[in-house]
Amino acid sequence: MSASSNNRIYLSPPHMGGTEQDFVKQAFDSNFIAPLGPQVNGFEEDFSKLSGLAHCAALSSGTAALHLALRILDVQPNDVVLASSLTFIGSVSPVKFLGAEPCFIDADYKSWNMDPDLLAEAVDYYISIGKKPKAVIPTDLYGQCADYDRILEILEPHGIPLIVDAAESVGATYKGEHAGKRALMAAYSFNGNKIITTSGGGLLASDNEEYIDRARWLSQQAKEPLPYYEHNELGYNYRMSNVVAAIGRGQLEVIQDRVTRKREIFDYYKNELEGCAGISFMPEAEYGKCNRWLTVILIDEDTFGADPEQIRLRLEDENIESRPVWKPMHMQPLFKDCKSFGGKVSEDLFKRGLCLPCGTAMTQVDLDRAVEAIKKCGKL
Ligand SMILES: *Cc1c(COP(=O)(O)O)cnc(C)c1O
């Protein structure tokens, strides 16, 4: 075996489109290295075109975007915010930053996203005890949109705002519209392993201009409009820098190619592995188009002959990265005192799931290496 045939295959590494350096050069040439400048405005405009949301604030992370969304809704200590249990911590930690209480809603098997029936139960419960939730934050898991319309049907009679955690779903659609478009506010991430990346970054989008103006203001230390520095409110240092935004402009040019390639990779794994007894794939809900940010399989240990952790370690031996499905928030020691509705579905997906390497720059040789390594773990 030659050394190069054992190169590490990463889960979902950055993949530059080619024009990022041109935009970065523009940022350097105009001397707008930091902090703000025309690349940030350009990135926000480009993202508005993609998402269909009229107003965008480019920020330092997706977590920052969610934090600002909750601040804008005036979430206070002891308020309740309903969130997906099957998600990444960045979706939920902003609730705790504000001293509020997250309550976790389980997933359904149809989409692996927030189960609308359990959400309805939770809303009824909190209304009945006189504690209307301040917001609901469903995650668009692994690039698949939550069922926004069903969620909105439940929230609208009570006037509860919908914030979508679209950190993983850039480029995905729901009934033909971009992920997050139907929300009051949507948060996106451009962290290093997301479908497009600025190395690190995020964005808050809304059709409400006041919200996004306020997000920009809060993200720049909430300075009063005076010649000296005066502060009436607590702000943050959350704005995206001009150089980082320049990378994002280049990445936005290739988002459709990235979605196409992510979906091809998913389909390839599916064709190759679906015949193996005991392996199944994350479903695609009929209402939308998933960006397939990550290809995720479920393993039935008894039928397949190995559990996800055994497969992960076996892949690791061959220098191939894979990763467990997110550990549900209701199982996290940090949230042991939080309330949750349901939980069995996300527990099962965590136990049986495995995320496969699916970088958009993967070659056919890489893909076959991963497929063969997985097959070798099975009984046959
Ligand atoms: C990545 C991610 C975030 C956080 O985004 P950062 O830019 O890393 O802060 C939030 N929620 C989900 C579901 C994510 O996958």
GROMACS .gro file of C-alpha atoms and ligand atoms in nm:
model
  395
    1MET     CA    1   0.000   0.000   0.000
    2SER     CA    2   0.147   0.339  -0.093
    3ALA     CA    3   0.142   0.614   0.165
    4SER     CA    4  -0.099   0.827  -0.035
    5SER     CA    5  -0.366   0.558  -0.043
    6ASN     CA    6  -0.400   0.593   0.333
    7ASN     CA    7  -0.446   0.972   0.345
    8ARG     CA    8  -0.687   1.078   0.616
    9ILE     CA    9  -1.046   1.117   0.502
   10TYR     CA   10  -1.213   1.382   0.717
   11LEU     CA   11  -1.580   1.400   0.806
   12SER     CA   12  -1.665   1.727   0.628
   13PRO     CA   13  -1.361   1.952   0.576
   14PRO     CA   14  -1.364   2.298   0.415
   15HIS     CA   15  -1.374   2.307   0.036
   16MET     CA   16  -1.288   2.639  -0.127
   17GLY     CA   17  -1.452   2.726  -0.456
   18GLY     CA   18  -1.161   2.923  -0.604
   19THR     CA   19  -1.272   3.286  -0.590
   20GLU     CA   20  -1.241   3.333  -0.213
   21GLN     CA   21  -0.886   3.465  -0.244
   22ASP     CA   22  -0.997   3.726  -0.499
   23PHE     CA   23  -1.250   3.863  -0.253
   24VAL     CA   24  -0.992   3.850   0.028
   25LYS     CA   25  -0.750   4.037  -0.197
   26GLN     CA   26  -1.016   4.304  -0.251
   27ALA     CA   27  -1.048   4.332   0.125
   28PHE     CA   28  -0.670   4.378   0.157
   29ASP     CA   29  -0.645   4.620  -0.135
   30SER     CA   30  -0.914   4.844   0.008
   31ASN     CA   31  -0.735   4.827   0.346
   32PHE     CA   32  -1.059   4.720   0.512
   33ILE     CA   33  -0.884   4.441   0.697
   34ALA     CA   34  -1.081   4.497   1.014
   35PRO     CA   35  -1.335   4.508   1.138
   36LEU     CA   36  -1.616   4.613   0.901
   37GLY     CA   37  -1.622   4.711   0.537
   38PRO     CA   38  -1.772   4.649   0.195
   39GLN     CA   39  -1.721   4.270   0.198
   40VAL     CA   40  -1.951   4.240   0.499
   41ASN     CA   41  -2.222   4.439   0.318
   42GLY     CA   42  -2.168   4.233   0.004
   43PHE     CA   43  -2.189   3.906   0.195
   44GLU     CA   44  -2.513   4.015   0.365
   45GLU     CA   45  -2.666   4.114   0.030
   46ASP     CA   46  -2.559   3.787  -0.131
   47PHE     CA   47  -2.704   3.589   0.157
   48SER     CA   48  -3.033   3.779   0.131
   49LYS     CA   49  -3.053   3.673  -0.233
   50LEU     CA   50  -2.993   3.310  -0.145
   51SER     CA   51  -3.225   3.292   0.157
   52GLY     CA   52  -3.502   3.523   0.040
   53LEU     CA   53  -3.488   3.691   0.381
   54ALA     CA   54  -3.472   4.065   0.328
   55HIS     CA   55  -3.229   4.156   0.607
   56CYS     CA   56  -2.910   3.986   0.726
   57ALA     CA   57  -2.649   4.058   0.993
   58ALA     CA   58  -2.316   3.880   0.944
   59LEU     CA   59  -2.177   3.765   1.278
   60SER     CA   60  -1.888   3.580   1.437
   61SER     CA   61  -2.078   3.250   1.478
   62GLY     CA   62  -2.410   3.072   1.454
   63THR     CA   63  -2.423   3.055   1.832
   64ALA     CA   64  -2.389   3.436   1.844
   65ALA     CA   65  -2.676   3.465   1.593
   66LEU     CA   66  -2.906   3.259   1.818
   67HIS     CA   67  -2.796   3.453   2.125
   68LEU     CA   68  -2.887   3.781   1.954
   69ALA     CA   69  -3.221   3.642   1.831
   70LEU     CA   70  -3.316   3.561   2.190
   71ARG     CA   71  -3.198   3.901   2.312
   72ILE     CA   72  -3.408   4.069   2.044
   73LEU     CA   73  -3.712   3.876   2.171
   74ASP     CA   74  -3.624   3.997   2.521
   75VAL     CA   75  -3.577   3.651   2.670
   76GLN     CA   76  -3.532   3.696   3.045
   77PRO     CA   77  -3.413   3.478   3.334
   78ASN     CA   78  -3.658   3.192   3.401
   79ASP     CA   79  -3.837   3.231   3.069
   80VAL     CA   80  -3.899   2.904   2.885
   81VAL     CA   81  -3.764   2.838   2.536
   82LEU     CA   82  -3.855   2.516   2.354
   83ALA     CA   83  -3.578   2.356   2.148
   84SER     CA   84  -3.493   2.035   1.965
   85SER     CA   85  -3.332   1.772   2.181
   86LEU     CA   86  -3.145   1.616   1.890
   87THR     CA   87  -2.907   1.900   1.809
   88PHE     CA   88  -2.570   2.056   1.877
   89ILE     CA   89  -2.510   2.249   2.200
   90GLY     CA   90  -2.476   2.582   2.013
   91SER     CA   91  -2.849   2.566   1.947
   92VAL     CA   92  -2.931   2.571   2.316
   93SER     CA   93  -2.647   2.734   2.510
   94PRO     CA   94  -2.775   3.087   2.423
   95VAL     CA   95  -3.091   3.008   2.621
   96LYS     CA   96  -2.871   2.948   2.924
   97PHE     CA   97  -2.654   3.256   2.851
   98LEU     CA   98  -2.970   3.456   2.926
   99GLY     CA   99  -3.059   3.258   3.237
  100ALA     CA  100  -3.369   3.114   3.070
  101GLU     CA  101  -3.481   2.750   3.080
  102PRO     CA  102  -3.462   2.529   2.774
  103CYS     CA  103  -3.722   2.254   2.741
  104PHE     CA  104  -3.639   1.979   2.495
  105ILE     CA  105  -3.870   1.832   2.233
  106ASP     CA  106  -3.794   1.489   2.087
  107ALA     CA  107  -3.751   1.411   1.717
  108ASP     CA  108  -3.978   1.206   1.493
  109TYR     CA  109  -3.858   0.925   1.265
  110LYS     CA  110  -3.995   1.093   0.952
  111SER     CA  111  -3.750   1.384   0.951
  112TRP     CA  112  -3.536   1.335   1.263
  113ASN     CA  113  -3.645   1.688   1.351
  114MET     CA  114  -3.869   1.836   1.622
  115ASP     CA  115  -4.188   1.628   1.648
  116PRO     CA  116  -4.481   1.872   1.598
  117ASP     CA  117  -4.718   1.656   1.807
  118LEU     CA  118  -4.484   1.669   2.106
  119LEU     CA  119  -4.434   2.041   2.048
  120ALA     CA  120  -4.813   2.087   2.066
  121GLU     CA  121  -4.817   1.895   2.396
  122ALA     CA  122  -4.539   2.112   2.537
  123VAL     CA  123  -4.707   2.436   2.428
  124ASP     CA  124  -5.038   2.326   2.583
  125TYR     CA  125  -4.860   2.235   2.904
  126TYR     CA  126  -4.680   2.567   2.939
  127ILE     CA  127  -4.989   2.767   2.845
  128SER     CA  128  -5.188   2.572   3.106
  129ILE     CA  129  -4.944   2.667   3.382
  130GLY     CA  130  -4.941   3.030   3.267
  131LYS     CA  131  -4.586   3.021   3.132
  132LYS     CA  132  -4.607   3.090   2.761
  133PRO     CA  133  -4.278   2.993   2.592
  134LYS     CA  134  -4.079   3.297   2.477
  135ALA     CA  135  -3.964   3.124   2.157
  136VAL     CA  136  -3.934   2.790   1.983
  137ILE     CA  137  -3.604   2.693   1.818
  138PRO     CA  138  -3.625   2.384   1.598
  139THR     CA  139  -3.298   2.268   1.444
  140ASP     CA  140  -3.282   2.178   1.075
  141LEU     CA  141  -3.093   1.858   1.149
  142TYR     CA  142  -2.808   1.755   0.919
  143GLY     CA  143  -2.941   1.991   0.654
  144GLN     CA  144  -3.307   1.885   0.657
  145CYS     CA  145  -3.567   2.150   0.735
  146ALA     CA  146  -3.803   2.100   1.025
  147ASP     CA  147  -4.173   2.099   0.931
  148TYR     CA  148  -4.214   2.476   0.964
  149ASP     CA  149  -4.579   2.491   0.856
  150ARG     CA  150  -4.695   2.237   1.111
  151ILE     CA  151  -4.487   2.409   1.378
  152LEU     CA  152  -4.629   2.751   1.283
  153GLU     CA  153  -4.986   2.615   1.305
  154ILE     CA  154  -4.915   2.530   1.668
  155LEU     CA  155  -4.737   2.855   1.753
  156GLU     CA  156  -4.944   3.117   1.573
  157PRO     CA  157  -5.263   3.094   1.783
  158HIS     CA  158  -5.049   3.179   2.087
  159GLY     CA  159  -4.824   3.432   1.915
  160ILE     CA  160  -4.511   3.234   2.002
  161PRO     CA  161  -4.216   3.331   1.778
  162LEU     CA  162  -4.034   3.076   1.562
  163ILE     CA  163  -3.655   3.101   1.541
  164VAL     CA  164  -3.503   2.841   1.310
  165ASP     CA  165  -3.160   2.702   1.386
  166ALA     CA  166  -3.057   2.670   1.022
  167ALA     CA  167  -2.686   2.635   1.108
  168GLU     CA  168  -2.672   2.305   0.916
  169SER     CA  169  -2.921   2.377   0.639
  170VAL     CA  170  -2.770   2.649   0.417
  171GLY     CA  171  -2.883   2.566   0.062
  172ALA     CA  172  -3.168   2.334   0.172
  173THR     CA  173  -3.531   2.413   0.090
  174TYR     CA  174  -3.875   2.379   0.249
  175LYS     CA  175  -4.165   2.370  -0.003
  176GLY     CA  176  -3.941   2.548  -0.252
  177GLU     CA  177  -3.821   2.822  -0.017
  178HIS     CA  178  -3.478   2.845   0.141
  179ALA     CA  179  -3.426   2.699   0.489
  180GLY     CA  180  -3.534   2.942   0.758
  181LYS     CA  181  -3.737   3.167   0.525
  182ARG     CA  182  -4.065   3.109   0.713
  183ALA     CA  183  -3.920   3.192   1.054
  184LEU     CA  184  -3.938   3.523   1.234
  185MET     CA  185  -3.558   3.497   1.250
  186ALA     CA  186  -3.319   3.232   1.124
  187ALA     CA  187  -2.961   3.163   1.234
  188TYR     CA  188  -2.695   3.021   1.000
  189SER     CA  189  -2.339   2.900   1.061
  190PHE     CA  190  -2.027   2.909   0.846
  191ASN     CA  191  -1.809   2.713   1.085
  192GLY     CA  192  -1.525   2.506   0.941
  193ASN     CA  193  -1.717   2.182   0.889
  194LYS     CA  194  -2.045   2.326   0.759
  195ILE     CA  195  -2.153   2.295   0.395
  196ILE     CA  196  -1.995   2.631   0.319
  197THR     CA  197  -1.752   2.798   0.555
  198THR     CA  198  -1.581   3.127   0.629
  199SER     CA  199  -1.343   2.944   0.870
  200GLY     CA  200  -1.578   3.059   1.145
  201GLY     CA  201  -1.884   3.278   1.121
  202GLY     CA  202  -2.259   3.305   1.140
  203LEU     CA  203  -2.551   3.517   1.031
  204LEU     CA  204  -2.893   3.622   1.157
  205ALA     CA  205  -3.163   3.683   0.895
  206SER     CA  206  -3.518   3.815   0.909
  207ASP     CA  207  -3.777   3.995   0.702
  208ASN     CA  208  -3.806   4.238   0.992
  209GLU     CA  209  -3.561   4.522   0.939
  210GLU     CA  210  -3.580   4.650   1.297
  211TYR     CA  211  -3.467   4.314   1.432
  212ILE     CA  212  -3.163   4.301   1.208
  213ASP     CA  213  -3.069   4.664   1.278
  214ARG     CA  214  -3.085   4.577   1.646
  215ALA     CA  215  -2.876   4.262   1.590
  216ARG     CA  216  -2.603   4.472   1.422
  217TRP     CA  217  -2.612   4.725   1.703
  218LEU     CA  218  -2.598   4.462   1.981
  219SER     CA  219  -2.319   4.280   1.795
  220GLN     CA  220  -2.102   4.594   1.807
  221GLN     CA  221  -2.112   4.663   2.181
  222ALA     CA  222  -2.441   4.856   2.180
  223LYS     CA  223  -2.280   5.200   2.153
  224GLU     CA  224  -2.512   5.496   2.184
  225PRO     CA  225  -2.494   5.734   1.886
  226LEU     CA  226  -2.266   5.983   2.058
  227PRO     CA  227  -1.911   6.099   1.984
  228TYR     CA  228  -1.782   5.933   2.304
  229TYR     CA  229  -1.853   5.577   2.420
  230GLU     CA  230  -2.179   5.558   2.607
  231HIS     CA  231  -2.374   5.239   2.683
  232ASN     CA  232  -2.727   5.203   2.814
  233GLU     CA  233  -2.756   4.836   2.724
  234LEU     CA  234  -2.533   4.532   2.730
  235GLY     CA  235  -2.389   4.446   2.392
  236TYR     CA  236  -2.143   4.193   2.248
  237ASN     CA  237  -1.847   4.175   2.015
  238TYR     CA  238  -2.018   3.947   1.763
  239ARG     CA  239  -1.977   4.115   1.423
  240MET     CA  240  -1.818   3.929   1.132
  241SER     CA  241  -1.495   4.086   1.004
  242ASN     CA  242  -1.442   4.208   0.650
  243VAL     CA  243  -1.180   3.943   0.566
  244VAL     CA  244  -1.400   3.661   0.690
  245ALA     CA  245  -1.695   3.797   0.491
  246ALA     CA  246  -1.475   3.799   0.180
  247ILE     CA  247  -1.426   3.422   0.214
  248GLY     CA  248  -1.802   3.386   0.251
  249ARG     CA  249  -1.871   3.572  -0.074
  250GLY     CA  250  -1.656   3.322  -0.261
  251GLN     CA  251  -1.824   3.029  -0.088
  252LEU     CA  252  -2.174   3.155  -0.170
  253GLU     CA  253  -2.088   3.135  -0.539
  254VAL     CA  254  -2.060   2.756  -0.510
  255ILE     CA  255  -2.340   2.673  -0.267
  256GLN     CA  256  -2.557   2.504  -0.532
  257ASP     CA  257  -2.260   2.289  -0.646
  258ARG     CA  258  -2.196   2.192  -0.286
  259VAL     CA  259  -2.557   2.082  -0.234
  260THR     CA  260  -2.548   1.881  -0.556
  261ARG     CA  261  -2.224   1.710  -0.454
  262LYS     CA  262  -2.341   1.640  -0.097
  263ARG     CA  263  -2.653   1.477  -0.239
  264GLU     CA  264  -2.447   1.272  -0.487
  265ILE     CA  265  -2.228   1.146  -0.205
  266PHE     CA  266  -2.535   1.050  -0.002
  267ASP     CA  267  -2.684   0.867  -0.302
  268TYR     CA  268  -2.358   0.683  -0.365
  269TYR     CA  269  -2.338   0.555  -0.008
  270LYS     CA  270  -2.706   0.463  -0.026
  271ASN     CA  271  -2.667   0.263  -0.346
  272GLU     CA  272  -2.361   0.085  -0.215
  273LEU     CA  273  -2.475   0.012   0.139
  274GLU     CA  274  -2.851  -0.016   0.139
  275GLY     CA  275  -2.819  -0.379   0.031
  276CYS     CA  276  -2.629  -0.458   0.352
  277ALA     CA  277  -2.872  -0.605   0.602
  278GLY     CA  278  -2.895  -0.382   0.907
  279ILE     CA  279  -2.801  -0.047   0.745
  280SER     CA  280  -3.057   0.224   0.671
  281PHE     CA  281  -3.032   0.594   0.587
  282MET     CA  282  -3.166   0.922   0.723
  283PRO     CA  283  -3.498   0.979   0.540
  284GLU     CA  284  -3.581   1.286   0.334
  285ALA     CA  285  -3.915   1.443   0.429
  286GLU     CA  286  -4.151   1.493   0.134
  287TYR     CA  287  -4.189   1.868   0.198
  288GLY     CA  288  -3.835   1.971   0.119
  289LYS     CA  289  -3.491   1.918  -0.025
  290CYS     CA  290  -3.221   1.831   0.223
  291ASN     CA  291  -2.871   1.966   0.157
  292ARG     CA  292  -2.733   1.635   0.295
  293TRP     CA  293  -2.474   1.828   0.494
  294LEU     CA  294  -2.386   1.495   0.654
  295THR     CA  295  -2.465   1.145   0.532
  296VAL     CA  296  -2.604   0.960   0.833
  297ILE     CA  297  -2.677   0.589   0.860
  298LEU     CA  298  -2.855   0.381   1.122
  299ILE     CA  299  -2.713   0.044   1.215
  300ASP     CA  300  -2.907  -0.246   1.354
  301GLU     CA  301  -2.631  -0.418   1.545
  302ASP     CA  302  -2.780  -0.766   1.552
  303THR     CA  303  -2.855  -0.775   1.182
  304PHE     CA  304  -2.541  -0.599   1.061
  305GLY     CA  305  -2.295  -0.763   1.299
  306ALA     CA  306  -2.128  -0.451   1.444
  307ASP     CA  307  -2.246  -0.146   1.636
  308PRO     CA  308  -2.177   0.217   1.535
  309GLU     CA  309  -1.884   0.251   1.777
  310GLN     CA  310  -1.718  -0.065   1.642
  311ILE     CA  311  -1.758   0.070   1.289
  312ARG     CA  312  -1.623   0.410   1.393
  313LEU     CA  313  -1.313   0.253   1.546
  314ARG     CA  314  -1.263   0.028   1.246
  315LEU     CA  315  -1.282   0.330   1.013
  316GLU     CA  316  -1.041   0.515   1.242
  317ASP     CA  317  -0.793   0.227   1.200
  318GLU     CA  318  -0.806   0.296   0.829
  319ASN     CA  319  -0.759   0.669   0.888
  320ILE     CA  320  -1.120   0.751   0.803
  321GLU     CA  321  -1.314   0.991   1.026
  322SER     CA  322  -1.676   0.924   1.119
  323ARG     CA  323  -1.879   1.054   1.413
  324PRO     CA  324  -2.173   0.959   1.634
  325VAL     CA  325  -2.505   1.135   1.585
  326TRP     CA  326  -2.546   1.435   1.820
  327LYS     CA  327  -2.602   1.323   2.176
  328PRO     CA  328  -2.951   1.451   2.264
  329MET     CA  329  -2.966   1.757   2.488
  330HIS     CA  330  -3.200   1.589   2.737
  331MET     CA  331  -2.924   1.331   2.799
  332GLN     CA  332  -2.656   1.595   2.867
  333PRO     CA  333  -2.536   1.626   3.228
  334LEU     CA  334  -2.545   2.005   3.181
  335PHE     CA  335  -2.921   1.990   3.125
  336LYS     CA  336  -3.012   1.716   3.371
  337ASP     CA  337  -3.261   1.943   3.550
  338CYS     CA  338  -3.439   2.060   3.233
  339LYS     CA  339  -3.782   1.942   3.130
  340SER     CA  340  -3.832   1.745   2.810
  341PHE     CA  341  -4.116   1.600   2.606
  342GLY     CA  342  -4.053   1.253   2.466
  343GLY     CA  343  -3.695   1.146   2.418
  344LYS     CA  344  -3.699   0.784   2.301
  345VAL     CA  345  -3.661   0.865   1.931
  346SER     CA  346  -3.353   1.084   1.965
  347GLU     CA  347  -3.204   0.835   2.213
  348ASP     CA  348  -3.251   0.560   1.955
  349LEU     CA  349  -3.103   0.770   1.672
  350PHE     CA  350  -2.805   0.854   1.895
  351LYS     CA  351  -2.754   0.488   1.980
  352ARG     CA  352  -2.782   0.354   1.626
  353GLY     CA  353  -2.656   0.647   1.415
  354LEU     CA  354  -2.323   0.717   1.251
  355CYS     CA  355  -2.221   1.019   1.039
  356LEU     CA  356  -2.005   0.918   0.744
  357PRO     CA  357  -1.727   1.122   0.582
  358CYS     CA  358  -1.882   1.331   0.308
  359GLY     CA  359  -1.655   1.625   0.223
  360THR     CA  360  -1.752   1.768  -0.114
  361ALA     CA  361  -1.390   1.739  -0.234
  362MET     CA  362  -1.383   1.364  -0.167
  363THR     CA  363  -1.273   1.159  -0.465
  364GLN     CA  364  -1.432   0.841  -0.594
  365VAL     CA  365  -1.132   0.653  -0.452
  366ASP     CA  366  -1.199   0.805  -0.107
  367LEU     CA  367  -1.566   0.712  -0.126
  368ASP     CA  368  -1.489   0.355  -0.221
  369ARG     CA  369  -1.236   0.329   0.061
  370ALA     CA  370  -1.504   0.437   0.310
  371VAL     CA  371  -1.768   0.204   0.160
  372GLU     CA  372  -1.535  -0.096   0.163
  373ALA     CA  373  -1.425  -0.027   0.519
  374ILE     CA  374  -1.788  -0.020   0.637
  375LYS     CA  375  -1.879  -0.337   0.447
  376LYS     CA  376  -1.587  -0.519   0.609
  377CYS     CA  377  -1.742  -0.456   0.952
  378GLY     CA  378  -2.056  -0.647   0.864
  379LYS     CA  379  -2.134  -1.016   0.882
  380LEU     CA  380  -2.100  -1.086   0.511
  381LIG     C1  381  -2.281   2.440   1.402
  381LIG     C2  382  -2.410   2.452   1.472
  381LIG     C3  383  -2.440   2.562   1.556
  381LIG     C4  384  -2.341   2.665   1.599
  381LIG     O1  385  -2.278   2.731   1.499
  381LIG     P1  386  -2.134   2.799   1.531
  381LIG     O2  387  -2.113   2.883   1.410
  381LIG     O3  388  -2.037   2.684   1.541
  381LIG     O4  389  -2.147   2.876   1.656
  381LIG     C5  390  -2.566   2.570   1.612
  381LIG     N1  391  -2.657   2.475   1.590
  381LIG     C6  392  -2.632   2.368   1.513
  381LIG     C7  393  -2.742   2.270   1.491
  381LIG     C8  394  -2.507   2.351   1.454
  381LIG     O5  395  -2.482   2.242   1.381
   0.00000   0.00000   0.00000
